Amino acid sequence: MEKPIGSPQTIADFFAQGYRVSGTFVGGGRSLSDLIFDRNTDFLMVRDAYLSPITDPAKIGAYYPSTILAKAQLDFVITLDQKDGLRRDQRYALGNYTFDLCLTVPFFEIQGRLHTIARTFDPRGFLSTDAGQFITLLDVTARCTFNPEVSYRGGAAIISRAQISFLCERPAETTG
Amino acid sequence: MARILIIDDSPDMLAMLRMFVERRTNHEPLLARSGGEGLAMAFDKRPELALVDVMMPGMDGYEVVRRLRRDRRTEGMGIIILTARGQIVDEEAALKAGADRYLSKPVNMETLGEAIVELLERGGAHGAGRTALLPVVSLKGGVGVTTVAVNLAVLLQQVGPTVLWDLSPTSGHTPLFLGLHPKTHWGLYLRDSRQPVTAQLQTHRCGLRLLCAPLVPGTYSGFDPGTITTVLQALSADASFVVVDMPPTLSPVTAPIMDGAERILLLSGDDPPSIQSTLATLQALQSRQERIFTIHNTVTPEKRPTTETLGQLMRVRFDGSLPYDSNQALALGRGVPLALAKADSPLVLGLKEIVQRLLRP
């Protein structure tokens, strides 16, 4: 298969406070996920940032060649390619147990798959005692609260734990 | 070999796509680094296809696509949106803006190649249903502009839905040729544009739709270029051909018609005033030279110079020639277009040849 045409950089959709920012992540050699999970940095650099309101996400309202994003205010980030949303350690091994989760952050309902090493899933414990400001879900769909027809899909989403209001495990789908 | 316009603000992407277009598709790439530059190039060079990035400073790709689709010169071209914004909403926005295809970056070369081939083969998704605008013009009266426009429109109606627009500012005569009464006309639209201009169309029994000119000249305010464009868009909506019976003048008001014309049918007689007007028109329309279709129309029964002789004399290459036809006066008197009244008459046969040439790709 031939090599695709396009930038090898990570382009992601960042969501915060009702805005969608599409841009190229500048990590100086580190992956987007590694930098988001890094507790020693409070900001992310995004190059060629295109700003859209989430109510009209295809409308490009503004362009900024270089932008700083405050990690504390970030609701979530979606990457189309799953590997762009995984930390270095996750790229080697994801947890053996998976749980389909549904959660809400401001303006969005997000569904995705959590990989963990724990056999059982305890939502309360997951939110209160687990380490890290962010969580990673795979094969994600984020649906806009105001307009459920507007949805975003991606290989991975990195979600701010502090912004989560509701969290639940989705029951397995049944047929018949 | 087709011309493929690549609009992308990233020099790396431009270089890669250029190489791809040149080496893999064997077409000619045209490169633009911004939406504005791309639009100017598209209007000037009229490429068959455009690859448009979405995220560009200044004018974004969606706006570029919308403007390409709005302009008659580029409305039918194939457009592929290439973007790193890979969400469903982005695909919907791209298609809504008027793109034929949406591909998210990084783009698989095979997929891109297939999309290019497919769109070029069908002449763009809009190409299949594209409306051909055909103004018929002469700066000198009495050379048969209305006769040619009416009969041409009747013949084209046999090929596909056609609208004839009588743009005469002074009591247009097209209804007479078709046996219709100008009950509705564009003057009423100019007076009150709350109703669409298509509400003013009349339909001839052959299916040809006619937008008449007001019967009494000077009673309605004139057109401006914006209104001309709006009317053209409305008339083109479900027509394969729009034939315009042009007034004997060239002005900025009618420029959108000349700019958007598939072919400009320039009629010339062989009398000195007509020769002078034809040469002056060719000079005035020099920038649209490629699209001018020059026709020698003989309107008197006396022996006249042949088209070849006239061409040599004027140093003009005539694309078509129409003989004098006495049946035309009879057909006009009966209010039946000659193309329907006597389909094998010399003038109609000459027009049929012209139609065949116009329809050739």
XYZ file of C-alpha atoms in Angstrom:
537
model
C 0.000 0.000 0.000
C 1.300 3.419 -0.920
C 2.129 6.027 1.675
C -0.733 8.466 2.115
C -0.330 12.110 1.189
C -0.598 14.399 4.197
C 1.127 15.815 7.181
C 2.778 13.403 9.634
C 2.006 15.880 12.439
C -0.838 15.298 14.861
C -3.944 17.236 13.937
C -6.650 17.080 16.562
C -9.926 18.661 17.595
C -9.726 20.384 20.982
C -12.973 21.208 22.791
C -13.248 23.776 25.552
C -15.999 26.056 26.776
C -18.215 25.698 23.737
C -15.483 25.979 21.133
C -13.931 23.532 18.751
C -10.327 24.265 17.868
C -8.802 22.210 15.071
C -5.078 22.528 14.884
C -1.682 20.971 14.662
C -0.225 19.942 17.978
C 3.313 21.176 18.618
C 5.028 18.807 21.029
C 8.694 19.083 20.328
C 9.023 15.357 19.745
C 6.540 14.271 22.397
C 3.140 12.843 21.558
C -0.056 14.781 22.163
C -1.202 12.323 24.780
C 2.113 12.307 26.645
C 2.033 16.066 26.910
C -1.595 16.211 28.012
C -0.943 13.656 30.746
C 2.250 15.412 31.845
C 1.461 17.074 35.190
C 4.440 19.414 34.837
C 2.962 21.388 31.970
C -0.163 23.529 32.139
C -0.410 24.547 28.505
C -0.430 23.095 25.009
C 0.894 24.789 21.887
C -1.329 24.477 18.844
C -0.233 25.733 15.444
C -2.637 26.802 12.667
C -5.637 26.786 14.959
C -9.076 27.108 13.366
C -11.824 28.082 15.763
C -15.459 27.041 15.382
C -18.442 27.338 17.691
C -19.710 23.889 18.656
C -23.205 24.848 17.527
C -21.852 25.310 13.992
C -18.737 23.159 14.020
C -18.104 23.273 10.298
C -18.004 27.062 10.275
C -14.502 28.407 10.615
C -14.890 31.543 12.693
C -11.261 32.469 13.174
C -7.741 31.432 12.330
C -4.685 31.819 14.548
C -1.210 30.785 13.391
C -0.185 29.952 16.943
C -2.323 29.337 20.020
C -1.829 28.361 23.651
C -4.450 26.110 25.223
C -4.842 25.967 28.980
C -5.050 22.294 29.903
C -7.107 23.034 33.033
C -9.886 24.491 30.864
C -9.851 21.753 28.266
C -12.932 19.516 28.185
C -11.614 16.884 25.799
C -9.506 16.262 22.713
C -10.403 13.930 19.854
C -7.853 12.391 17.529
C -8.879 10.593 14.384
C -5.990 8.185 14.611
C -6.075 6.072 17.752
C -2.327 6.063 18.249
C -2.242 9.875 18.463
C -4.443 9.645 21.549
C -2.360 7.036 23.384
C 0.457 7.657 25.841
C 3.763 5.932 25.252
C 3.005 3.259 27.878
C -0.471 2.678 26.392
C 1.037 2.090 22.980
C 2.902 -0.909 24.349
C 0.047 -2.388 26.356
C -3.544 -1.456 26.921
C -5.411 -2.978 29.858
C -6.910 -6.391 29.282
C -10.365 -5.427 30.500
C -12.655 -3.144 28.595
C -15.742 -1.227 29.656
C -18.073 0.771 27.439
C -18.594 4.105 29.122
C -20.942 7.001 28.685
C -20.126 10.323 30.287
C -20.992 13.969 30.039
C -18.745 17.013 29.902
C -19.962 20.578 29.213
C -22.070 20.580 26.011
C -21.255 16.952 25.109
C -22.215 13.380 25.792
C -19.303 11.060 25.077
C -19.375 7.336 24.502
C -16.266 5.215 24.209
C -14.303 2.221 25.380
C -12.091 2.252 28.446
C -9.175 -0.171 28.656
C -8.045 -0.981 32.178
C -6.182 -3.559 34.198
C -9.007 -3.794 36.764
C -11.411 -6.702 36.399
C -14.379 -4.664 37.622
C -15.338 -1.080 37.016
C -16.228 1.183 39.921
C -17.307 4.603 38.600
C -16.919 6.331 41.955
C -13.480 4.937 42.549
C -12.529 5.652 38.942
C -13.401 9.325 39.298
C -12.189 9.943 42.836
C -9.140 7.827 43.433
C -7.614 7.071 40.068
C -4.513 9.061 39.261
C -4.266 11.606 36.471
C -6.175 14.671 35.311
C -7.330 12.994 32.121
C -8.713 9.670 30.979
C -8.433 8.016 27.578
C -11.347 6.410 25.788
C -11.049 4.629 22.471
C -13.435 4.495 19.493
C -15.250 7.537 20.687
C -18.410 9.361 19.663
C -19.085 12.777 21.191
C -22.585 14.130 20.656
C -23.387 17.801 21.073
C -26.021 18.460 23.753
C -27.667 21.312 21.839
C -27.707 19.524 18.552
C -27.488 15.737 18.868
C -27.176 15.454 15.099
C -23.742 17.006 15.408
C -21.354 14.301 16.481
C -17.626 13.826 16.436
C -15.922 10.492 16.066
C -12.359 9.529 16.619
C -9.960 6.725 17.348
C -9.347 8.194 20.768
C -10.462 10.939 23.112
C -8.539 12.351 26.036
C -11.071 13.690 28.501
C -10.560 15.990 31.477
C -11.621 14.145 34.584
C -12.573 17.415 36.305
C -15.100 18.266 33.606
C -17.026 15.002 33.884
C -20.418 15.392 35.505
C -22.177 12.082 34.792
C -20.377 8.810 34.275
C -21.855 5.400 33.759
C -21.048 2.057 32.275
C -23.150 1.301 29.236
C -24.993 -1.971 29.458
C -24.097 -4.517 26.835
C -26.402 -4.283 23.832
C -28.981 -7.011 23.680
C -30.883 -8.336 20.742
C -34.339 -9.782 20.422
C -4.557 16.399 -20.422
C -6.707 18.217 -17.895
C -5.739 21.146 -15.700
C -6.044 20.492 -11.988
C -5.984 23.423 -9.611
C -4.472 22.722 -6.188
C -5.319 25.224 -3.454
C -3.448 24.646 -0.199
C -1.578 26.984 2.134
C 0.994 24.337 3.025
C 4.005 24.419 0.675
C 4.710 20.755 1.514
C 1.200 19.660 0.550
C 1.386 21.742 -2.638
C 4.670 20.102 -3.574
C 3.366 16.592 -2.860
C 0.088 17.096 -4.682
C 1.867 18.721 -7.608
C 4.128 15.705 -7.952
C 1.148 13.385 -7.624
C -0.876 15.197 -10.296
C 2.063 15.426 -12.712
C 3.487 11.935 -12.338
C 0.569 9.783 -11.341
C -2.328 11.328 -13.216
C -0.394 12.934 -16.097
C -2.407 16.128 -15.808
C -1.259 19.721 -15.553
C -1.197 21.090 -11.997
C -1.966 24.747 -11.258
C -0.837 25.825 -7.793
C -2.381 28.420 -5.482
C -1.346 29.128 -1.884
C -4.522 30.843 -0.754
C -8.239 30.843 -1.405
C -8.119 34.236 -3.124
C -5.264 33.232 -5.402
C -7.027 29.972 -6.186
C -10.273 31.715 -7.140
C -8.477 34.154 -9.442
C -6.651 31.275 -11.104
C -9.855 29.247 -11.469
C -11.718 32.119 -13.132
C -8.810 32.858 -15.429
C -7.574 29.386 -16.391
C -10.822 27.448 -15.972
C -9.339 24.154 -14.815
C -11.431 21.006 -15.062
C -10.880 20.065 -11.423
C -9.813 21.641 -8.131
C -8.319 20.083 -5.011
C -9.165 22.457 -2.190
C -7.833 22.479 1.363
C -10.277 23.664 4.035
C -8.090 25.130 6.714
C -6.407 28.111 5.104
C -5.807 31.574 6.551
C -8.048 34.260 5.070
C -10.656 32.557 2.948
C -11.335 28.979 4.058
C -11.936 26.116 1.640
C -15.705 26.035 2.126
C -15.967 29.656 1.029
C -13.702 28.953 -1.962
C -15.997 26.113 -3.034
C -19.124 28.233 -2.558
C -17.653 30.993 -4.747
C -16.548 28.537 -7.422
C -20.062 27.133 -7.562
C -21.653 30.603 -7.656
C -19.663 31.745 -10.664
C -20.824 30.600 -14.063
C -17.229 30.188 -15.260
C -16.472 27.546 -12.651
C -19.838 26.238 -11.459
C -19.485 22.962 -13.338
C -15.913 22.074 -12.448
C -15.122 19.041 -10.330
C -14.131 19.899 -6.772
C -12.457 17.672 -4.218
C -12.080 18.921 -0.662
C -8.957 17.674 1.090
C -8.835 18.415 4.776
C -7.337 17.360 8.056
C -10.708 18.133 9.623
C -12.007 14.622 9.361
C -15.325 14.712 11.180
C -18.718 13.844 9.722
C -19.827 17.451 10.182
C -16.853 18.510 8.091
C -17.804 16.141 5.307
C -21.374 17.419 5.431
C -20.142 21.013 5.320
C -17.907 20.259 2.340
C -20.691 18.635 0.355
C -23.150 21.342 1.371
C -20.716 23.993 0.135
C -20.764 22.272 -3.249
C -17.802 19.894 -3.297
C -18.174 16.688 -5.294
C -15.915 14.672 -3.004
C -14.544 14.949 0.494
C -11.289 13.260 1.447
C -9.666 13.601 4.839
C -5.913 13.911 5.241
C -3.759 11.953 5.223
C -5.110 10.954 1.844
C -4.539 7.570 0.327
C -3.027 8.092 -3.142
C -5.158 5.421 -4.735
C -8.355 6.940 -3.358
C -7.347 10.387 -4.537
C -6.365 9.077 -7.975
C -9.687 7.287 -8.363
C -11.641 10.380 -7.333
C -9.738 12.510 -9.853
C -10.317 10.043 -12.685
C -14.000 9.672 -11.851
C -14.669 13.397 -11.707
C -12.727 14.132 -14.877
C -14.559 11.370 -16.721
C -17.936 12.754 -15.905
C -16.847 16.380 -16.223
C -17.566 17.131 -12.570
C -20.693 16.151 -10.720
C -22.299 19.394 -11.785
C -20.950 19.034 -15.287
C -23.574 16.524 -16.268
C -26.344 18.926 -15.442
C -24.483 22.058 -16.369
C -26.398 24.778 -18.172
C -24.895 26.123 -21.369
C -25.406 29.870 -21.648
C -25.525 30.999 -25.277
C -25.938 34.713 -25.946
C -26.670 35.682 -29.561
C -25.347 39.138 -30.314
C -24.687 41.695 -32.991
C -24.008 45.378 -32.466
C -25.828 46.112 -35.683
C -29.548 45.596 -35.947
C -31.199 43.742 -38.796
C -28.769 40.847 -39.077
C -31.202 38.268 -37.739
C -30.255 38.024 -34.066
C -33.814 37.293 -32.921
C -34.434 34.859 -35.795
C -31.314 32.902 -34.915
C -31.922 33.071 -31.141
C -35.514 31.829 -31.423
C -34.829 28.997 -33.868
C -31.663 27.978 -32.085
C -33.614 27.804 -28.818
C -36.343 25.711 -30.465
C -33.753 23.271 -31.818
C -31.940 23.079 -28.481
C -35.248 22.390 -26.737
C -35.265 19.137 -28.707
C -31.977 18.272 -27.010
C -32.781 19.426 -23.475
C -34.849 21.918 -21.445
C -34.160 25.369 -22.846
C -34.973 28.918 -21.805
C -34.942 31.828 -24.244
C -34.339 35.186 -22.617
C -35.284 38.222 -24.672
C -33.055 40.946 -23.292
C -34.097 43.592 -25.748
C -34.606 46.934 -23.996
C -36.847 48.129 -26.784
C -39.908 46.017 -27.276
C -38.571 42.526 -27.812
C -39.989 40.559 -30.701
C -39.379 36.967 -29.624
C -43.063 36.384 -28.671
C -44.044 37.259 -32.254
C -41.775 34.543 -33.600
C -43.357 32.036 -31.212
C -46.963 33.155 -31.521
C -47.101 34.196 -27.861
C -48.280 37.356 -26.143
C -45.876 39.026 -23.721
C -48.330 38.947 -20.799
C -45.471 38.328 -18.410
C -41.971 39.689 -18.858
C -38.804 40.583 -16.979
C -40.024 44.139 -16.458
C -42.548 42.823 -13.938
C -39.766 41.045 -12.075
C -37.708 44.244 -11.942
C -40.700 46.083 -10.547
C -41.379 43.492 -7.855
C -38.792 40.821 -7.223
C -40.654 39.136 -4.362
C -41.831 36.577 -6.903
C -39.027 34.579 -8.548
C -38.215 35.580 -12.106
C -39.280 32.095 -13.208
C -42.850 33.166 -12.419
C -42.572 35.427 -15.479
C -41.709 32.599 -17.874
C -44.106 31.567 -20.612
C -44.012 28.128 -22.160
C -44.354 27.494 -25.877
C -46.133 24.331 -26.957
C -42.775 22.822 -27.964
C -41.695 23.074 -24.332
C -39.377 26.042 -24.818
C -39.703 28.553 -21.990
C -39.505 32.230 -22.804
C -38.667 35.234 -20.663
C -40.097 38.099 -22.680
C -39.010 41.716 -22.778
C -41.546 44.419 -21.846
C -43.675 45.433 -24.804
C -43.499 49.169 -24.108
C -39.884 50.318 -23.938
C -38.660 52.569 -21.133
C -41.486 51.765 -18.736
C -39.344 49.642 -16.440
C -36.037 50.354 -14.752
C -33.123 48.533 -16.301
C -30.952 45.703 -15.153
C -27.764 45.894 -13.133
C -25.039 43.208 -13.207
C -26.188 41.725 -9.889
C -29.773 41.291 -11.086
C -28.544 39.835 -14.381
C -26.584 37.235 -12.406
C -29.563 36.445 -10.176
C -31.852 36.007 -13.179
C -29.291 33.808 -14.940
C -29.014 31.564 -11.902
C -32.779 31.230 -11.665
C -33.172 30.484 -15.373
C -30.324 27.976 -15.289
C -31.749 26.059 -12.346
C -33.536 23.425 -14.406
C -32.418 24.226 -17.944
C -29.768 22.603 -20.067
C -29.523 25.671 -22.286
C -30.214 29.361 -21.811
C -30.226 31.285 -25.078
C -30.140 35.060 -24.749
C -31.396 37.372 -27.468
C -28.913 40.138 -26.666
C -29.471 43.875 -27.134
C -27.255 45.542 -29.761
C -24.872 46.875 -27.148
C -22.023 45.751 -24.902
C -22.012 47.150 -21.398
C -20.888 46.264 -17.861
C -24.525 45.322 -17.180
C -24.446 42.443 -19.638
C -20.866 41.462 -18.731
C -22.018 38.562 -16.482
C -23.676 37.008 -19.537
C -20.559 37.331 -21.653
C -18.365 36.098 -18.789
C -20.522 33.072 -18.141
C -21.232 32.183 -21.756
C -20.307 28.749 -22.995
C -20.214 30.259 -26.475
C -20.936 33.799 -27.637
C -22.737 33.595 -30.957
C -21.684 36.688 -32.864
C -23.752 37.336 -35.966
C -22.378 39.262 -38.884
C -23.928 40.441 -42.106
C -21.867 41.342 -45.166
C -22.764 45.021 -45.556
C -20.162 47.616 -44.501
C -21.903 48.726 -41.265
C -22.263 45.096 -40.230
C -18.620 44.330 -41.031
C -17.521 47.330 -39.011
C -19.698 46.298 -36.040
C -18.434 42.719 -36.145
C -14.802 43.779 -36.152
C -15.471 46.241 -33.322
C -17.264 43.542 -31.316
C -14.407 41.089 -31.795
C -12.021 43.732 -30.540
C -14.204 44.543 -27.539
C -14.591 40.864 -26.676
C -10.926 40.015 -27.204
C -10.551 38.539 -23.704
C -13.362 36.082 -24.492
C -12.017 35.308 -27.970
C -11.806 31.557 -27.414
C -15.545 31.339 -26.783
C -16.771 33.477 -29.663
C -18.610 31.551 -32.361
C -18.799 33.785 -35.418
C -21.683 33.264 -37.811
C -22.177 34.820 -41.217
C -25.897 35.343 -41.679
C -27.242 36.260 -45.105
C -30.440 38.211 -44.676
C -31.153 39.408 -48.231
C -31.931 37.383 -51.360
C -29.475 39.213 -53.629
C -26.206 37.621 -54.572
C -23.799 38.197 -51.676
C -20.134 37.384 -51.090
C -19.507 33.870 -49.839
C -18.584 33.292 -46.209
C -15.074 32.349 -47.289
C -14.625 35.580 -49.252
C -16.064 37.616 -46.406
C -13.734 35.901 -43.939
C -10.715 36.691 -46.080
C -11.844 40.280 -46.495
C -12.428 40.750 -42.777
C -9.554 38.456 -41.678
C -12.031 36.661 -39.501
C -12.535 32.902 -39.221
C -16.280 32.221 -39.454
C -17.460 29.209 -37.488
C -20.827 28.967 -39.193
C -22.801 30.222 -42.134
C -26.547 30.705 -42.534
C -28.117 31.151 -45.959
C -30.952 33.486 -46.862
C -34.277 31.719 -46.419
C -37.518 33.181 -47.770
C -39.486 30.777 -45.576
C -38.489 32.769 -42.517
C -40.730 35.745 -43.366
C -43.677 33.383 -43.885
C -43.037 31.594 -40.611
C -42.829 34.892 -38.757
C -46.119 35.980 -40.266
C -47.743 32.805 -38.961
C -46.148 33.060 -35.516
C -44.546 29.647 -35.872
C -40.786 29.331 -35.553
C -39.215 28.175 -38.789
C -37.485 25.272 -36.982
C -40.979 23.855 -36.366
C -42.795 25.145 -39.463
C -40.282 23.863 -42.015
C -37.589 21.793 -40.407
C -35.831 21.072 -43.725
C -35.547 24.671 -44.891
C -32.022 25.969 -45.649
C -31.856 28.236 -42.601
C -32.924 25.465 -40.203
C -30.466 23.021 -41.775
C -27.730 25.624 -41.282
C -28.787 26.088 -37.665
C -28.832 22.354 -37.079
C -25.218 22.208 -38.208
C -24.399 24.980 -35.759
C -26.225 23.147 -32.954
C -24.212 20.022 -33.693
C -21.002 21.992 -33.494
C -22.080 23.664 -30.267
C -22.904 20.321 -28.691
C -19.546 18.832 -29.564
C -17.305 18.609 -26.450
